[in-house]
Short mmCIF file of C-alpha atoms and ligand atoms in Angstrom, two decimals:
data_model
loop_
_atom_site.label_atom_id
_atom_site.label_comp_id
_atom_site.label_asym_id
_atom_site.label_seq_id
_atom_site.Cartn_x
_atom_site.Cartn_y
_atom_site.Cartn_z
CA MET X 1 0.00 0.00 0.00
CA THR X 2 1.45 3.40 -0.96
CA SER X 3 1.43 6.32 1.49
CA LEU X 4 -1.25 7.94 -0.70
CA ASP X 5 -3.41 4.82 -0.43
CA GLU X 6 -2.87 4.91 3.34
CA LEU X 7 -3.96 8.56 3.43
CA ILE X 8 -7.09 7.82 1.37
CA ASN X 9 -7.81 4.93 3.72
CA LYS X 10 -7.37 7.12 6.82
CA ALA X 11 -9.68 9.80 5.35
CA GLN X 12 -12.33 7.21 4.53
CA ILE X 13 -12.15 5.67 8.02
CA LEU X 14 -12.54 9.12 9.61
CA LEU X 15 -15.52 9.81 7.33
CA SER X 16 -17.19 6.50 8.18
CA ASP X 17 -16.56 7.24 11.89
CA GLY X 18 -18.77 10.33 11.41
CA HIS X 19 -16.14 13.09 11.04
CA SER X 20 -16.97 15.99 8.76
CA PRO X 21 -14.58 16.79 5.87
CA GLU X 22 -13.45 19.84 7.88
CA GLN X 23 -12.60 17.66 10.89
CA ILE X 24 -10.75 15.25 8.61
CA GLY X 25 -8.74 18.18 7.24
CA ASP X 26 -7.85 19.22 10.79
CA GLU X 27 -7.02 15.69 11.86
CA LEU X 28 -4.74 15.04 8.89
CA SER X 29 -3.47 18.67 8.60
CA LEU X 30 -4.64 18.93 5.00
CA SER X 31 -6.55 21.59 3.07
CA MET X 32 -10.26 21.09 2.37
CA GLU X 33 -9.41 20.83 -1.31
CA THR X 34 -7.12 17.89 -0.59
CA VAL X 35 -9.64 16.19 1.70
CA THR X 36 -12.32 16.48 -0.99
CA TRP X 37 -9.92 14.98 -3.50
CA LEU X 38 -8.97 12.12 -1.14
CA LEU X 39 -12.62 11.26 -0.54
CA THR X 40 -13.84 11.56 -4.11
CA GLN X 41 -10.79 11.21 -6.33
CA GLN X 42 -11.14 9.50 -9.64
CA ARG X 43 -8.15 7.62 -10.95
CA GLY X 44 -6.14 9.90 -13.23
CA GLU X 45 -7.56 13.11 -11.76
CA GLU X 46 -4.74 15.43 -10.71
CA ALA X 47 -4.21 15.76 -6.95
CA PRO X 48 -4.29 19.23 -5.31
CA LYS X 49 -0.95 20.68 -4.30
CA ASP X 50 -0.67 19.78 -0.67
CA VAL X 51 1.64 17.80 1.59
CA HIS X 52 0.83 15.47 4.43
CA ILE X 53 3.36 15.27 7.27
CA ASP X 54 3.53 12.06 9.23
CA TRP X 55 5.75 12.64 12.26
CA THR X 56 4.30 9.87 14.42
CA ALA X 57 7.67 8.07 14.53
CA THR X 58 8.86 11.06 16.61
CA SER X 59 5.68 12.10 18.41
CA ALA X 60 5.00 8.54 19.62
CA ASP X 61 8.24 8.43 21.61
CA ALA X 62 8.63 10.91 24.49
CA ARG X 63 12.42 10.78 24.37
CA MET X 64 12.48 11.60 20.64
CA LEU X 65 9.93 14.32 21.22
CA ASP X 66 12.12 15.73 23.97
CA LEU X 67 15.15 15.75 21.64
CA THR X 68 13.03 17.56 19.04
CA THR X 69 12.11 20.27 21.53
CA GLU X 70 15.81 20.68 22.36
CA MET X 71 16.28 21.52 18.68
CA MET X 72 13.42 24.03 18.82
CA ILE X 73 14.98 25.71 21.87
CA ARG X 74 18.38 25.85 20.15
CA ARG X 75 16.72 27.23 16.99
CA TYR X 76 15.44 30.17 19.03
CA GLU X 77 18.72 30.67 20.90
CA ILE X 78 20.50 31.02 17.56
CA ALA X 79 17.87 33.53 16.38
CA VAL X 80 18.45 35.61 19.54
CA GLU X 81 22.24 35.37 19.16
CA GLU X 82 21.92 36.54 15.56
CA GLY X 83 19.77 39.49 16.57
CA GLN X 84 16.62 38.21 14.84
CA ILE X 85 14.83 38.80 18.14
CA PRO X 86 16.00 42.21 19.30
CA LEU X 87 15.78 42.23 23.08
CA ARG X 88 16.19 45.55 24.83
CA SER X 89 18.84 45.50 27.53
CA GLY X 90 17.40 44.11 30.75
CA GLU X 91 14.15 43.11 29.02
CA ALA X 92 12.85 39.69 29.95
CA ASP X 93 12.74 37.23 27.08
CA PHE X 94 9.75 35.00 27.74
CA ASP X 95 8.36 33.54 30.92
CA THR X 96 5.42 31.50 29.63
CA VAL X 97 5.02 28.85 26.96
CA VAL X 98 1.51 28.66 25.48
CA GLY X 99 0.80 25.25 23.97
CA ILE X 100 -2.08 24.98 21.53
CA SER X 101 -4.34 22.03 22.30
CA LEU X 102 -4.09 19.33 21.42
CA SER X 103 -0.98 18.51 19.45
CA GLY X 104 0.97 21.58 20.60
CA VAL X 105 0.65 20.61 24.27
CA PRO X 106 3.25 17.81 24.62
CA VAL X 107 5.74 19.90 22.64
CA ALA X 108 5.02 23.00 24.76
CA THR X 109 5.30 20.99 27.99
CA LEU X 110 8.79 19.79 27.12
CA ILE X 111 9.84 23.29 26.00
CA ALA X 112 8.59 24.78 29.28
CA ARG X 113 10.56 22.16 31.17
CA GLY X 114 13.64 22.73 29.02
CA THR X 115 13.53 26.51 29.45
CA GLY X 116 12.35 26.63 33.08
CA THR X 117 9.26 28.65 32.16
CA ARG X 118 5.55 28.46 32.96
CA LEU X 119 3.13 26.33 30.94
CA ALA X 120 -0.20 27.67 29.66
CA ILE X 121 -2.63 25.78 27.45
CA TYR X 122 -4.81 27.40 24.79
CA HIS X 123 -8.00 25.70 23.62
CA PRO X 124 -8.79 26.90 20.06
CA ALA X 125 -12.31 28.13 19.33
CA LYS X 126 -12.89 25.25 16.91
CA HIS X 127 -12.61 22.79 19.84
CA SER X 128 -15.27 24.56 21.89
CA PRO X 129 -18.42 22.48 22.39
CA ALA X 130 -20.46 25.67 22.93
CA GLN X 131 -22.71 27.02 20.19
CA LYS X 132 -20.82 30.34 20.20
CA LYS X 133 -17.30 29.08 19.68
CA VAL X 134 -14.58 31.05 21.46
CA GLY X 135 -11.00 30.22 22.34
CA SER X 136 -9.79 30.08 25.93
CA VAL X 137 -6.75 29.59 28.14
CA SER X 138 -7.15 26.61 30.45
CA GLY X 139 -7.66 27.53 34.11
CA SER X 140 -5.80 24.35 35.10
CA PHE X 141 -2.43 25.65 33.95
CA ALA X 142 -0.58 29.01 33.98
CA SER X 143 -2.46 32.25 33.30
CA VAL X 144 -1.23 34.64 30.61
CA ALA X 145 -2.14 38.19 31.69
CA GLY X 146 0.98 40.33 32.06
CA ARG X 147 3.19 37.55 30.69
CA SER X 148 5.64 37.40 27.80
CA CYS X 149 4.72 34.33 25.82
CA ILE X 150 6.07 31.91 23.27
CA ILE X 151 3.27 30.22 21.33
CA VAL X 152 3.93 26.57 20.48
CA ASP X 153 2.20 24.30 17.99
CA ASP X 154 3.06 21.33 15.83
CA VAL X 155 2.07 22.58 12.38
CA ILE X 156 0.92 25.64 10.45
CA THR X 157 -1.53 24.68 7.73
CA THR X 158 -3.55 27.83 7.01
CA GLY X 159 -2.27 29.94 9.93
CA LYS X 160 -5.82 30.56 11.17
CA THR X 161 -5.22 29.05 14.62
CA LEU X 162 -2.13 31.19 15.24
CA HIS X 163 -3.96 34.40 14.26
CA GLU X 164 -6.62 33.48 16.81
CA VAL X 165 -4.08 32.81 19.59
CA VAL X 166 -2.11 36.01 18.96
CA GLU X 167 -5.31 38.08 19.06
CA TYR X 168 -6.47 36.27 22.21
CA LEU X 169 -3.18 36.85 24.03
CA ARG X 170 -3.04 40.55 23.14
CA SER X 171 -6.66 41.12 24.15
CA HIS X 172 -5.97 39.38 27.49
CA GLY X 173 -2.97 41.49 28.48
CA ALA X 174 -0.23 39.10 27.37
CA LYS X 175 2.69 39.83 25.07
CA PRO X 176 3.31 37.22 22.35
CA ILE X 177 7.07 37.28 21.69
CA ALA X 178 7.42 34.51 19.10
CA ILE X 179 5.78 31.48 17.58
CA TRP X 180 7.59 28.15 17.55
CA VAL X 181 6.32 25.34 15.34
CA LEU X 182 7.72 22.07 14.15
CA PHE X 183 6.39 22.32 10.60
CA ASP X 184 5.36 25.36 8.61
CA LYS X 185 3.42 24.48 5.47
CA ARG X 186 2.78 28.13 4.58
CA GLY X 187 6.22 29.69 4.79
CA VAL X 188 4.94 32.51 6.99
CA LYS X 189 7.55 34.82 8.48
CA ALA X 190 5.22 36.41 11.05
CA VAL X 191 1.64 36.28 12.30
CA GLU X 192 0.18 39.69 13.23
CA GLY X 193 3.76 40.91 13.63
CA VAL X 194 4.86 37.98 15.82
CA PRO X 195 7.87 36.22 14.25
CA VAL X 196 7.52 32.53 13.40
CA PHE X 197 10.37 30.07 14.06
CA PRO X 198 9.66 26.75 12.38
CA LEU X 199 12.01 23.84 12.78
CA TYR X 200 11.09 22.75 9.26
CA THR X 201 9.46 24.65 6.42
CA VAL X 202 7.64 22.44 3.96
CA SER X 203 7.14 23.68 0.43
CA ARG X 204 6.44 22.19 -2.97
CA ILE X 205 8.61 22.97 -5.93
CA ASP X 206 6.73 22.57 -9.19
O1 PRP A 1 -2.90 26.54 10.57
P1 PRP A 1 -4.24 25.95 10.80
O2 PRP A 1 -5.01 25.75 9.53
O3 PRP A 1 -5.05 26.72 11.81
O4 PRP A 1 -4.05 24.48 11.33
C1 PRP A 1 -3.09 24.13 12.29
C2 PRP A 1 -3.77 23.62 13.54
O5 PRP A 1 -4.54 22.45 13.20
C3 PRP A 1 -4.14 21.35 14.03
O6 PRP A 1 -4.90 21.34 15.19
P2 PRP A 1 -6.22 20.47 15.36
O7 PRP A 1 -7.03 21.13 16.39
O8 PRP A 1 -6.85 20.20 14.04
O9 PRP A 1 -5.69 19.08 15.82
P3 PRP A 1 -5.12 18.66 17.26
O10 PRP A 1 -6.28 18.65 18.19
O11 PRP A 1 -4.52 17.31 16.99
O12 PRP A 1 -4.08 19.67 17.63
C4 PRP A 1 -2.71 21.69 14.40
O13 PRP A 1 -2.31 21.02 15.58
C5 PRP A 1 -2.73 23.20 14.55
O14 PRP A 1 -3.16 23.61 15.84
#
């Protein structure tokens, strides 16, 4: 079975389990166009330009995940050393890591441990069970008001989630300093003026 067949199979299983195409797109980190193609594709029909990242070999092992977060921390240290993050003398860097639920949380937890900072968890609006969907910071972890924050997630697909988090943090008295992600599928340099530091940028060359 090819990896494309596996992806089609995964999408069909999610559909038969009752997930909407939008949820399948979120689950597999694929655009709606790609999900539609996976679910309806006719042999010979050209696939949309998208990439699927399978990093379960790393995410399924806490030690490998920890090593990955060490790379993310080093990535940022280098950016600071090179002046990509201009810090005013005496200014605190960041004191809080905000992990985006769900997949950003284990990564953020290890980064908070590795940097000796506080851990906050953000629930995106799309996860809210309420009719009026709004994002929120979990009351079970660190608060964000008055804090300088690093936002952590696994992947940028459209960038919508990060826009939401940056707006939330600013409107709740927090200062987003930078965004750290494992994979950036959009090649975005900044979100609402907050610089993005991906470990890997994924792009297609046609
Ligand atoms: O750039 P965007 O288009 O906003 O997509 C990226 C977001 O989508 C995924 O979350 P999702 O809630 O779908 O899955 P998860 O619960 O596994 O984190 C991913 O973990 C990012 O948070």
